[in-house]
Amino acid sequence: MSIKALAQHLNISIGTVSRALNGRADVNPETRKRVLAAAEALGYVPNQSGRSLRQGTTNVIGFTIETNIETKSQGDTFFMSVFDGVQTVFARHQLDLVVLPCSSEDDPFDHVRRVVSRQFVDGLFISATQRVDPRIDFLIERGIPFVTLGRSQSGGEHSWIDMDFEGVAAGAVARLVARGHRRIALANTASGINLSYIFEDSYRRALAEHGIDYDPDIVMRGEITERGGYAICDRLLALPDRPTAVVLVNESLAIGIYRRLHDAGLMPGRDMAIIGLRQSPQARFLSPTLTCHRLSLHDVGVELAQSLLATMPAYRDHYPQGVTQKIWPMELVPGESDPPLGG
Amino acid sequence: MSIKALAQHLNISIGTVSRALNGRADVNPETRKRVLAAAEALGYVPNQSGRSLRQGTTNVIGFTIETNIETKSQGDTFFMSVFDGVQTVFARHQLDLVVLPCSSEDDPFDHVRRVVSRQFVDGLFISATQRVDPRIDFLIERGIPFVTLGRSQSGGEHSWIDMDFEGVAAGAVARLVARGHRRIALANTASGINLSYIFEDSYRRALAEHGIDYDPDIVMRGEITERGGYAICDRLLALPDRPTAVVLVNESLAIGIYRRLHDAGLMPGRDMAIIGLRQSPQARFLSPTLTCHRLSLHDVGVELAQSLLATMPAYRDHYPQGVTQKIWPMELVPGESDPPLGG
DNA sequence: CGTTGCACCGCAAACGTTTACGGTGCGATG
DNA sequence: CATCGCACCGTAAACGTTTGCGGTGCAACG
């Protein structure tokens, strides 16, 4: 069912059919109605390849994710919620979102390069940004619109959205200090992902502000998974001068930490104060409940989409803000896992 | 950087360049080398739209998922692992996997219809199959290759892969009966998804085999999330004749059930035996550990990919098996959550 | 030497669109 | 009645590929 078949079924020219379908002005309202009716009746849908070839645009936006262990540890429903938010915006503009998983055997940079050079997408979201991330420079050089989920130190000006890891780390330290803690550990990711640096820097600055010496022995790096949390807690418990609190870069860690404490006959909160990152469904169901931070991933998705459209010339009239950088606030949700020390 | 530019840079015709790049026989090895070198040097990558338009094939396979709450409960990690498996197979055939999330505001059937009629993909995976699923009939009618993750009662012959829900339900009931339980509840999903019927049917048959009467009061249906598990357990605890065991259709439920039991001062396992479905990272870290079932999602992905290729004419020589249906076995992994009754 | 066969390459059509351009018919205007 | 403007529509080129067909040159053969 091509536009040609549709045209000769209507006994009019291809061009007119195209104009009628695309809502151009110079077509008789009467014929437009006929065309639309016939298209509907015959189930005509424009061929994407033909259209893309002609106008050099695909109306498809890609979202790259990595299917390796570090990303997996986002676990639960992190990306699903973000996608949902993105799509609520895209639906209004006839844009399609496709997710491009980068397999664990593949290199993220090659992956992006393949996607871009095949001219598959009009724009791109990339996640899990590294501290220096060649993908960013590449995309800027190629001039294709993109937004990163996560900051980076790479290259030029570009749009990004990130979560307020500084705020979380600083706030968590301040809160723990206020509750009597002085020996506060950090559970961070071992990957080169940029947020790990941000998180740790902020933690160090917060300690300094409260006059607490930085002790590298209680800054742990590992897999940000349940298993990783277990291992980190293991190492914490083995220390001669055991910390009384720990701040987590990720809430999956909490599950392992709870488990390790239970195995040692200790109780999360009472024997070790814990502050997690995001209020995930799992975190919400830990017992005692985990102190963590509220974050609407759906809204992050909406913002991501708007931010991307703002960098695309074709949508400049709807989204004029241009290049944007946004640190997404995270609001602390008190739980039972960080009671006052000794209280 | 089109093939035309590449051709005139080499002073040869477009056709020859194309043949050289596509490994056809009738091209001088010497010129082929020159072409490949130039393509590499100038960073030429064939335009996907042009190629698709000409040969009516995109080399792209879609994987539809739903980003609503029911699917979310599977979590990102579920699909990530599957994707990874799919891609290990696809990488060998220059195929690209794209994930097509169906937003919660969209209808899954419309979603598939849009994807297909735009001729976006050469093949499709669909998940979360309903008991009667119009998508299946549609895809068969359109003749586009697809494999479903999950059975359905819809329409004609097609390839699918599903998990052995019968085996799990029957095995769980048998195991619990052997451990002294007679009053065994079921925690199922309330959605119309096909597996819920399969699971419940098998549970009923297993009860009958062991001479236990079916009691609709202890067959619970709800959200298969942590919260849903909490609610289901709530209802179970309120029953006058409280069950001593419960079989879960999903391991996220376990987290809520554990929590509800704790809140009631009860202990999972001792006060209520629990058998979950899949051995997820979260389930592995419950305490007491959850009895559940081993399942390699990566291998499921591999099998899905092979199964799809087997239905595509272009790959018939590599994968000659044609239409396949496979129930994926799940092996029970004993945990501490289903000890003998009274033991 | 004429013919044949073969290896290699160029030509051009075709895939399904969109869109600039020009053409037609018609009512309004002078 | 001649002219103009306008609304509408058809024509054809272009996007980047692939591929059937035919053509060239050359070696081998009778």
XYZ file of C-alpha atoms (C1' of nucleotides) in Angstrom:
746
model
C 0.000 0.000 0.000
C 2.128 2.819 -1.291
C 1.201 6.392 -1.948
C 1.182 5.558 -5.640
C -1.474 2.899 -5.226
C -3.481 5.266 -3.105
C -3.190 7.986 -5.721
C -4.355 5.915 -8.637
C -7.155 4.510 -6.552
C -8.312 8.092 -6.136
C -7.465 9.096 -9.695
C -5.337 11.985 -8.567
C -1.636 12.605 -8.596
C 0.855 11.393 -6.039
C 1.860 14.901 -5.177
C -1.632 15.936 -4.247
C -2.068 12.926 -2.043
C 1.139 13.733 -0.246
C 0.120 17.343 0.241
C -3.299 16.351 1.463
C -1.884 13.940 4.011
C 0.728 16.354 5.253
C -1.751 19.111 5.859
C -0.402 21.588 3.364
C -2.531 24.570 2.487
C -2.816 24.396 -1.288
C -5.217 21.530 -1.546
C -8.975 21.591 -1.898
C -10.674 20.771 1.407
C -12.950 18.434 -0.489
C -10.149 16.379 -1.999
C -8.295 16.372 1.280
C -11.257 14.738 2.881
C -11.419 12.133 0.155
C -7.727 11.387 0.522
C -7.860 11.023 4.254
C -10.881 8.780 4.017
C -9.264 6.557 1.424
C -6.023 6.384 3.383
C -7.929 5.305 6.435
C -9.994 2.792 4.498
C -7.056 1.202 2.711
C -4.887 1.333 5.793
C -2.217 3.421 4.166
C 0.695 4.432 6.342
C 3.638 6.312 4.853
C 6.764 4.279 4.463
C 9.370 5.453 6.900
C 12.369 4.779 4.696
C 10.989 6.704 1.778
C 10.129 9.630 3.927
C 13.439 9.627 5.762
C 15.361 9.392 2.547
C 13.608 12.361 1.115
C 13.620 14.718 4.029
C 16.722 13.520 5.769
C 14.924 13.061 9.040
C 13.582 9.968 10.733
C 11.336 11.225 13.500
C 12.998 8.674 15.698
C 14.898 9.457 18.847
C 17.241 6.925 20.354
C 17.948 6.235 23.999
C 21.108 4.306 24.612
C 21.400 2.149 27.667
C 23.957 -0.377 28.711
C 22.930 -3.835 29.697
C 25.926 -4.490 31.862
C 25.992 -5.042 35.556
C 26.460 -1.443 36.612
C 23.433 -0.261 34.751
C 21.457 -3.252 35.810
C 21.985 -2.221 39.348
C 19.686 0.666 38.697
C 17.548 -2.340 38.909
C 13.917 -2.062 39.425
C 12.067 0.283 37.225
C 14.437 3.144 36.786
C 14.540 3.332 33.020
C 10.988 2.198 32.445
C 9.751 5.214 34.338
C 12.041 7.559 32.476
C 10.925 6.169 29.127
C 7.358 6.686 30.080
C 8.014 10.313 30.818
C 9.869 10.837 27.577
C 7.046 9.343 25.612
C 4.363 11.530 27.079
C 6.182 14.455 25.484
C 7.106 12.726 22.248
C 3.562 11.577 21.642
C 2.569 15.192 21.102
C 5.095 15.573 18.315
C 4.737 12.329 16.419
C 8.160 11.290 17.556
C 9.071 7.719 18.303
C 11.345 6.641 21.069
C 13.520 3.629 20.479
C 15.794 2.204 23.097
C 19.167 1.054 21.869
C 20.677 -1.399 24.295
C 24.428 -1.652 24.140
C 25.288 -5.229 24.869
C 27.869 -6.042 27.470
C 30.143 -7.340 24.735
C 30.010 -4.082 22.859
C 31.824 -0.821 23.422
C 29.518 2.099 24.269
C 31.427 4.457 22.025
C 31.313 2.137 19.030
C 27.675 1.608 19.738
C 26.870 5.283 19.545
C 29.029 5.691 16.486
C 27.227 2.939 14.661
C 23.846 4.314 15.543
C 24.712 7.814 14.459
C 26.492 7.047 11.242
C 23.700 4.854 10.014
C 21.502 7.928 10.323
C 19.049 5.986 12.326
C 17.884 8.663 14.670
C 17.315 12.391 14.693
C 18.450 12.724 18.258
C 19.869 10.752 21.092
C 19.787 10.347 24.825
C 22.826 8.844 26.396
C 23.021 7.585 29.929
C 25.712 6.410 32.294
C 28.048 9.238 31.314
C 31.666 8.710 32.123
C 33.883 11.383 33.567
C 35.536 11.780 30.198
C 33.121 10.482 27.680
C 34.187 10.315 24.037
C 30.579 9.894 23.003
C 29.876 13.485 23.919
C 32.665 14.933 21.819
C 31.673 12.691 18.980
C 28.061 13.799 19.045
C 28.981 17.437 19.220
C 31.346 17.062 16.295
C 28.684 15.315 14.269
C 26.203 17.962 15.235
C 23.423 15.621 16.148
C 21.098 16.739 18.924
C 21.496 14.914 22.200
C 20.986 15.162 25.908
C 22.885 13.210 28.467
C 21.426 11.749 31.596
C 24.328 12.554 33.846
C 27.034 15.167 33.752
C 30.487 14.744 32.353
C 33.654 16.743 32.146
C 33.944 16.125 28.456
C 34.088 18.664 25.749
C 31.851 21.450 24.830
C 28.564 22.857 25.840
C 25.687 20.446 25.691
C 22.401 19.782 27.391
C 22.275 17.469 30.329
C 20.153 16.524 33.262
C 21.567 15.016 36.364
C 20.453 14.245 39.838
C 21.613 16.334 42.730
C 24.296 14.032 44.036
C 26.058 16.923 45.705
C 22.949 17.824 47.580
C 22.334 14.262 48.631
C 25.858 13.678 49.859
C 26.080 17.013 51.639
C 22.627 16.709 53.115
C 23.187 13.161 54.269
C 26.434 14.038 55.999
C 24.890 17.081 57.642
C 21.920 15.091 58.832
C 24.086 12.346 60.252
C 26.360 14.817 61.993
C 23.323 16.493 63.500
C 22.328 13.112 64.818
C 25.627 12.631 66.547
C 27.620 10.727 63.981
C 31.227 11.627 63.311
C 32.511 8.499 61.649
C 30.563 8.361 58.428
C 31.421 5.909 55.681
C 30.655 6.200 52.003
C 29.561 3.395 49.720
C 30.350 4.372 46.164
C 30.531 2.706 42.786
C 33.838 1.503 41.464
C 33.007 2.338 37.869
C 34.389 5.323 36.024
C 30.945 6.810 35.821
C 31.055 10.508 36.520
C 28.601 10.579 39.375
C 30.987 8.636 41.560
C 33.459 11.523 41.516
C 30.783 14.093 42.176
C 29.377 12.100 45.028
C 32.696 11.541 46.681
C 33.870 15.122 46.281
C 30.752 16.440 47.849
C 31.067 13.969 50.696
C 34.599 15.136 51.372
C 33.640 18.783 51.325
C 30.756 18.144 53.671
C 32.994 16.341 56.103
C 35.437 19.226 56.011
C 32.687 21.704 56.685
C 31.845 19.845 59.840
C 35.445 19.576 60.857
C 35.697 15.865 60.308
C 38.862 14.383 58.889
C 38.605 12.462 55.685
C 39.520 8.821 56.148
C 40.085 6.898 52.924
C 39.659 3.632 54.806
C 35.932 4.157 55.105
C 35.310 5.187 51.526
C 34.265 2.004 49.842
C 33.983 1.344 46.159
C 32.378 -1.690 44.646
C 29.552 -3.053 42.581
C 26.404 -1.079 43.182
C 24.288 -4.162 43.575
C 22.843 -6.095 46.458
C 25.893 -8.306 46.420
C 28.154 -5.294 46.310
C 26.419 -3.831 49.333
C 26.961 -7.027 51.226
C 30.660 -6.992 50.416
C 31.069 -3.355 51.344
C 29.347 -3.848 54.668
C 31.562 -6.841 55.241
C 34.617 -4.667 54.857
C 33.125 -1.971 57.069
C 32.420 -4.418 59.878
C 35.951 -5.740 59.728
C 37.462 -2.322 60.417
C 39.045 -1.761 63.820
C 37.314 1.591 64.234
C 33.939 0.789 62.779
C 31.914 3.659 61.322
C 28.539 4.394 62.863
C 26.897 5.484 59.636
C 27.134 5.028 55.922
C 25.891 7.026 52.953
C 24.986 5.102 49.831
C 25.302 6.093 46.202
C 22.546 3.693 45.303
C 19.721 2.026 47.126
C 20.367 -1.486 45.902
C 23.373 -1.434 48.159
C 21.048 -1.074 51.107
C 19.577 -4.489 50.600
C 22.971 -6.143 50.824
C 23.997 -4.009 53.758
C 20.841 -4.869 55.680
C 21.482 -8.505 55.012
C 25.092 -8.358 56.149
C 24.101 -6.597 59.336
C 21.421 -9.178 60.048
C 23.914 -11.941 59.473
C 26.141 -10.332 62.088
C 23.250 -10.061 64.518
C 23.200 -6.325 64.072
C 20.294 -4.093 63.287
C 20.268 -1.524 60.505
C 19.694 1.924 61.962
C 20.446 1.068 65.548
C 23.869 -0.454 64.913
C 24.643 1.356 61.701
C 22.865 4.395 60.385
C 22.157 4.237 56.656
C 21.052 6.818 54.129
C 20.265 5.638 50.644
C 19.838 7.479 47.434
C 16.538 7.010 45.726
C 13.216 5.936 47.063
C 12.750 2.817 44.988
C 9.970 0.298 45.520
C 12.432 -2.062 47.131
C 13.874 0.559 49.405
C 10.413 1.462 50.512
C 9.930 -2.076 51.683
C 13.063 -2.549 53.644
C 12.617 -2.971 57.342
C 13.467 -0.765 59.106
C 12.529 1.607 56.337
C 15.403 3.249 54.519
C 15.957 6.953 54.702
C 16.337 8.016 51.084
C 15.297 10.652 48.566
C 12.234 11.291 46.537
C 12.664 11.514 42.781
C 10.045 11.361 40.086
C 11.679 9.528 37.238
C 8.684 10.173 35.089
C 9.311 13.884 35.466
C 12.972 13.384 34.679
C 11.866 11.730 31.461
C 9.595 14.638 30.612
C 12.405 17.081 31.216
C 14.821 15.025 29.167
C 12.453 15.057 26.236
C 11.826 18.770 26.438
C 15.495 19.434 26.756
C 16.247 17.415 23.657
C 13.565 19.098 21.597
C 14.968 22.437 22.646
C 18.215 21.569 20.924
C 16.516 20.535 17.703
C 15.996 23.345 15.212
C 12.689 21.923 14.031
C 11.156 22.384 17.461
C 12.702 25.674 18.395
C 9.361 27.442 18.275
C 7.833 25.115 20.841
C 10.897 24.788 23.043
C 12.978 27.937 22.714
C 15.194 27.473 25.732
C 18.160 26.101 23.775
C 20.912 24.273 25.568
C 20.001 23.544 29.146
C 21.716 22.050 32.106
C 19.696 20.956 35.052
C 20.458 19.413 38.376
C 17.380 17.608 39.513
C 16.584 18.205 43.180
C 16.093 15.253 45.481
C 14.096 15.614 48.611
C 14.975 13.565 51.641
C 12.364 11.130 52.848
C 13.025 10.239 56.464
C 13.001 6.559 57.311
C 13.984 4.483 60.306
C 17.465 3.674 59.122
C 19.275 6.719 60.501
C 18.153 7.352 64.056
C 20.206 9.581 66.338
C 23.363 7.905 67.577
C 22.872 6.098 70.833
C 19.257 7.123 70.875
C 29.405 11.110 2.802
C 27.250 9.203 0.386
C 28.158 6.352 -1.865
C 28.182 8.810 -4.721
C 30.846 10.958 -3.117
C 32.838 7.875 -2.337
C 32.557 6.688 -5.918
C 33.734 9.888 -7.538
C 36.528 10.154 -5.038
C 37.687 6.779 -6.340
C 36.851 7.575 -9.940
C 34.710 4.500 -10.318
C 30.995 3.992 -10.625
C 28.494 3.864 -7.801
C 27.488 0.342 -8.679
C 30.973 -1.000 -8.347
C 31.415 0.631 -4.974
C 28.204 -0.912 -3.778
C 29.191 -4.333 -5.037
C 32.605 -4.048 -3.472
C 31.201 -3.089 -0.115
C 28.586 -5.801 -0.151
C 31.050 -8.517 -0.896
C 29.709 -9.542 -4.248
C 31.837 -11.777 -6.430
C 32.122 -9.839 -9.656
C 34.517 -7.179 -8.535
C 38.263 -7.101 -8.842
C 39.964 -7.941 -5.535
C 42.259 -5.028 -6.124
C 39.475 -2.465 -6.510
C 37.598 -3.986 -3.610
C 40.588 -3.320 -1.431
C 40.754 0.266 -2.641
C 37.055 0.770 -1.975
C 37.186 -0.666 1.497
C 40.217 1.422 2.338
C 38.583 4.609 1.084
C 35.340 3.852 2.888
C 37.245 3.367 6.094
C 39.303 6.484 5.561
C 36.396 8.744 4.727
C 34.202 7.180 7.362
C 31.554 6.124 4.942
C 28.609 4.206 6.389
C 25.685 3.254 4.173
C 22.551 5.239 4.769
C 19.952 3.056 6.361
C 16.967 4.688 4.710
C 18.338 4.360 1.230
C 19.199 0.776 1.747
C 15.880 -0.083 3.354
C 13.984 1.644 0.624
C 15.737 -0.286 -2.060
C 15.733 -3.742 -0.586
C 12.618 -3.535 1.513
C 14.401 -4.696 4.600
C 15.755 -2.789 7.557
C 17.976 -5.223 9.427
C 16.291 -3.987 12.551
C 14.368 -6.143 14.966
C 12.002 -4.593 17.473
C 11.269 -5.678 21.002
C 8.100 -4.236 22.439
C 7.802 -3.757 26.146
C 5.245 -1.986 28.232
C 6.271 0.603 30.733
C 3.231 0.238 32.909
C 3.159 -0.939 36.457
C 2.638 -4.610 35.748
C 5.621 -4.841 33.507
C 7.650 -2.620 35.717
C 7.374 -5.170 38.428
C 9.536 -7.377 36.279
C 12.008 -4.614 36.659
C 14.581 -3.319 34.250
C 17.003 -6.061 35.035
C 14.675 -8.684 33.711
C 14.627 -7.267 30.241
C 18.190 -6.041 30.242
C 19.394 -9.575 30.643
C 17.117 -10.802 27.913
C 18.267 -8.041 25.568
C 21.827 -8.948 26.214
C 21.145 -12.514 25.190
C 19.325 -11.452 22.068
C 22.168 -9.222 21.030
C 24.837 -11.858 21.331
C 23.015 -13.702 18.567
C 22.129 -10.660 16.495
C 25.672 -9.360 16.495
C 26.666 -12.321 14.354
C 24.156 -11.346 11.693
C 24.538 -7.578 11.517
C 21.097 -7.178 12.989
C 20.187 -4.364 15.307
C 17.897 -4.698 18.256
C 15.719 -1.744 19.125
C 13.427 -1.688 22.099
C 10.055 -0.095 21.550
C 8.534 0.952 24.823
C 4.778 1.253 24.803
C 3.910 4.064 27.128
C 1.310 3.580 29.776
C -0.946 6.018 27.948
C -0.795 4.034 24.760
C -2.602 0.880 23.717
C -0.300 -2.104 23.121
C -2.205 -3.124 20.030
C -2.060 0.321 18.462
C 1.557 0.457 19.354
C 2.369 -2.720 17.461
C 0.246 -1.635 14.576
C 2.076 1.641 14.249
C 5.450 -0.002 14.401
C 4.562 -2.589 11.802
C 2.824 -0.394 9.303
C 5.627 2.098 9.255
C 7.812 -0.766 8.120
C 10.273 0.000 10.786
C 11.407 -3.491 11.620
C 11.978 -6.780 9.897
C 10.816 -8.746 12.884
C 9.382 -8.307 16.320
C 9.418 -9.689 19.801
C 6.371 -9.069 21.880
C 6.133 -9.595 25.589
C 3.421 -9.638 28.222
C 1.109 -11.671 26.027
C -2.514 -11.543 26.967
C -4.763 -14.578 27.017
C -6.387 -13.379 23.826
C -3.950 -11.071 22.202
C -4.984 -9.218 19.046
C -1.374 -8.394 18.352
C -0.670 -11.997 17.506
C -3.447 -12.296 14.955
C -2.414 -8.993 13.478
C 1.187 -10.011 13.060
C 0.250 -13.312 11.515
C -2.062 -11.605 9.077
C 0.617 -9.126 8.114
C 3.064 -11.939 7.742
C 5.835 -10.309 9.658
C 8.157 -12.595 11.600
C 7.720 -12.505 15.348
C 8.205 -14.457 18.532
C 6.281 -13.895 21.709
C 7.721 -14.056 25.158
C 4.793 -15.786 26.777
C 2.071 -18.039 25.463
C -1.370 -16.985 24.381
C -4.526 -18.671 23.280
C -4.801 -16.412 20.295
C -4.895 -17.413 16.719
C -2.674 -19.480 14.597
C 0.613 -21.203 14.877
C 3.497 -19.021 15.869
C 6.770 -19.220 17.708
C 6.877 -18.545 21.392
C 8.967 -19.068 24.442
C 7.518 -19.149 27.886
C 8.586 -20.057 31.349
C 7.418 -23.233 32.940
C 4.726 -21.772 35.136
C 2.924 -25.111 35.286
C 6.025 -26.791 36.545
C 6.628 -24.104 39.123
C 3.079 -24.136 40.467
C 2.828 -27.907 40.512
C 6.277 -28.342 41.971
C 5.702 -25.721 44.629
C 2.421 -27.277 45.744
C 3.962 -30.745 45.793
C 6.917 -29.536 47.793
C 4.755 -27.734 50.306
C 2.447 -30.734 50.698
C 5.474 -32.940 51.285
C 6.460 -30.539 54.030
C 3.157 -30.892 55.766
C 1.178 -27.999 54.354
C -2.435 -28.492 53.324
C -3.674 -24.951 53.273
C -1.709 -23.340 50.478
C -2.548 -19.898 49.155
C -1.741 -18.460 45.776
C -0.618 -14.917 45.033
C -1.371 -14.145 41.429
C -1.505 -11.111 39.183
C -4.813 -9.410 38.561
C -3.947 -8.518 34.985
C -5.319 -10.317 31.968
C -1.871 -11.546 31.115
C -1.970 -15.153 30.041
C 0.450 -16.537 32.563
C -1.961 -15.801 35.369
C -4.426 -18.341 33.975
C -1.756 -20.934 33.388
C -0.391 -20.475 36.850
C -3.724 -20.723 38.568
C -4.905 -23.717 36.534
C -1.802 -25.624 37.355
C -2.132 -24.750 41.018
C -5.685 -26.088 41.065
C -4.732 -29.298 39.361
C -1.851 -29.816 41.737
C -4.128 -29.329 44.725
C -6.583 -31.852 43.301
C -3.820 -34.360 42.775
C -3.008 -34.155 46.432
C -6.630 -34.391 47.454
C -6.855 -30.835 48.666
C -10.024 -28.856 48.074
C -9.727 -25.646 46.108
C -10.632 -22.633 48.206
C -11.173 -19.441 46.214
C -10.740 -17.412 49.395
C -7.033 -18.039 49.454
C -6.395 -17.315 45.809
C -5.326 -13.703 45.765
C -5.002 -11.450 42.808
C -3.366 -8.067 42.877
C -0.533 -5.941 41.684
C 2.630 -7.965 41.332
C 4.726 -5.416 43.115
C 6.144 -5.034 46.579
C 3.091 -3.060 47.552
C 0.806 -5.665 46.041
C 2.535 -8.360 48.058
C 1.983 -6.383 51.209
C -1.710 -6.029 50.446
C -2.134 -9.685 49.596
C -0.445 -10.778 52.787
C -2.640 -8.374 54.661
C -5.697 -10.103 53.313
C -4.245 -13.528 54.042
C -3.554 -12.649 57.651
C -7.088 -11.413 58.114
C -8.600 -14.738 57.132
C -10.207 -16.792 59.888
C -8.497 -19.974 58.728
C -5.109 -18.613 57.828
C -3.067 -20.495 55.214
C 0.300 -21.879 56.249
C 1.926 -21.379 52.918
C 1.739 -19.235 49.804
C 3.008 -19.659 46.276
C 3.962 -16.509 44.364
C 3.689 -15.726 40.697
C 6.459 -13.187 41.026
C 9.276 -12.578 43.439
C 8.616 -8.882 43.966
C 5.586 -9.961 45.934
C 7.889 -11.659 48.404
C 9.363 -8.382 49.535
C 5.972 -7.000 50.482
C 4.915 -10.240 52.092
C 8.048 -10.382 54.211
C 7.422 -6.855 55.316
C 3.815 -7.465 56.221
C 4.774 -10.512 58.238
C 7.446 -8.576 60.067
C 4.962 -5.834 60.820
C 2.721 -8.464 62.377
C 5.573 -9.841 64.432
C 5.620 -12.951 62.313
C 8.532 -14.581 60.612
C 8.580 -15.588 56.965
C 9.151 -19.305 56.678
C 8.355 -20.194 60.225
C 4.948 -18.566 60.335
C 4.190 -18.682 56.643
C 5.982 -20.768 54.085
C 6.712 -18.909 50.852
C 7.847 -20.054 47.453
C 8.662 -17.401 44.893
C 9.148 -17.540 41.203
C 12.456 -16.324 39.908
C 15.768 -16.007 41.621
C 16.264 -12.288 41.236
C 19.020 -10.280 42.864
C 16.511 -8.906 45.344
C 15.068 -12.297 46.168
C 18.525 -13.630 46.778
C 18.998 -11.032 49.463
C 15.844 -11.524 51.385
C 16.249 -12.841 54.861
C 15.358 -15.629 55.402
C 16.350 -16.454 51.855
C 13.501 -17.061 49.484
C 12.933 -20.433 47.917
C 12.589 -19.710 44.210
C 13.671 -20.904 40.793
C 16.759 -20.543 38.721
C 16.367 -19.022 35.280
C 19.002 -17.667 32.957
C 17.427 -14.716 31.250
C 20.442 -14.332 29.052
C 19.788 -17.799 27.673
C 16.141 -16.960 27.186
C 17.272 -14.029 25.085
C 19.543 -16.231 23.016
C 16.738 -18.666 22.415
C 14.336 -15.877 21.523
C 16.732 -14.557 18.918
C 17.337 -17.954 17.382
C 13.677 -18.650 17.350
C 12.952 -15.428 15.522
C 15.641 -15.972 12.926
C 14.227 -19.412 12.304
C 10.997 -17.822 11.167
C 12.720 -15.422 8.797
C 13.247 -16.738 5.281
C 16.556 -14.936 4.910
C 18.063 -16.945 7.739
C 16.512 -20.290 7.039
C 19.828 -21.827 6.126
C 21.364 -20.961 9.485
C 18.295 -21.687 11.572
C 16.213 -24.314 9.828
C 13.985 -25.298 12.705
C 11.021 -23.177 11.603
C 8.274 -22.357 14.035
C 9.162 -23.379 17.557
C 7.413 -23.403 20.870
C 9.398 -23.822 23.998
C 8.612 -23.975 27.651
C 11.661 -22.918 29.508
C 12.437 -25.123 32.507
C 12.910 -23.548 35.913
C 14.885 -25.326 38.550
C 13.969 -24.899 42.171
C 16.575 -23.292 44.383
C 15.852 -24.167 47.999
C 15.866 -21.312 50.441
C 14.870 -20.831 54.045
C 11.388 -19.566 53.343
C 9.565 -22.898 53.157
C 10.663 -25.107 56.035
C 8.592 -28.137 57.049
C 5.435 -27.182 58.870
C 5.885 -27.059 62.577
C 9.538 -27.958 62.153
C 42.626 -14.470 -37.371
C 37.728 -14.931 -35.914
C 35.172 -16.440 -32.246
C 33.979 -17.483 -27.652
C 34.036 -17.004 -22.777
C 35.012 -14.589 -18.810
C 36.224 -11.084 -15.466
C 35.119 -6.774 -14.470
C 32.659 -2.572 -14.606
C 29.187 1.257 -15.960
C 24.375 2.433 -16.811
C 20.022 3.149 -15.335
C 15.869 1.767 -13.158
C 13.589 1.161 -9.005
C 12.214 1.533 -4.001
C 8.410 5.551 -1.596
C 8.467 9.943 -0.395
C 8.387 15.271 -0.518
C 8.400 19.614 -2.805
C 9.719 23.356 -6.105
C 7.873 24.660 -10.212
C 4.756 25.355 -13.676
C 0.232 24.791 -15.638
C -4.796 24.806 -15.762
C -9.316 26.731 -15.058
C -12.081 30.150 -13.216
C -13.899 34.394 -11.084
C -12.985 39.107 -10.686
C -11.400 43.298 -12.508
C -10.529 47.048 -15.788
C -13.652 41.172 -23.929
C -8.700 40.987 -22.404
C -6.129 40.522 -18.328
C -4.897 39.371 -13.928
C -4.747 36.702 -9.685
C -5.681 32.823 -7.272
C -6.863 28.187 -5.916
C -5.728 23.930 -7.005
C -3.317 20.238 -9.053
C 0.137 17.519 -12.026
C 5.046 16.873 -13.251
C 9.368 15.618 -12.234
C 13.496 15.770 -9.660
C 15.790 14.356 -5.699
C 17.162 11.645 -1.474
C 20.945 6.962 -1.197
C 20.886 2.529 -2.191
C 20.971 -2.099 -4.834
C 20.947 -4.864 -8.896
C 19.729 -6.662 -13.605
C 21.523 -5.885 -17.869
C 24.670 -4.875 -21.144
C 29.258 -3.491 -22.539
C 34.272 -3.481 -22.617
C 38.700 -5.626 -22.868
C 41.423 -9.547 -22.787
C 42.926 -14.413 -22.818
C 42.059 -18.735 -24.747
C 40.547 -21.489 -28.180
C 39.697 -23.581 -32.734
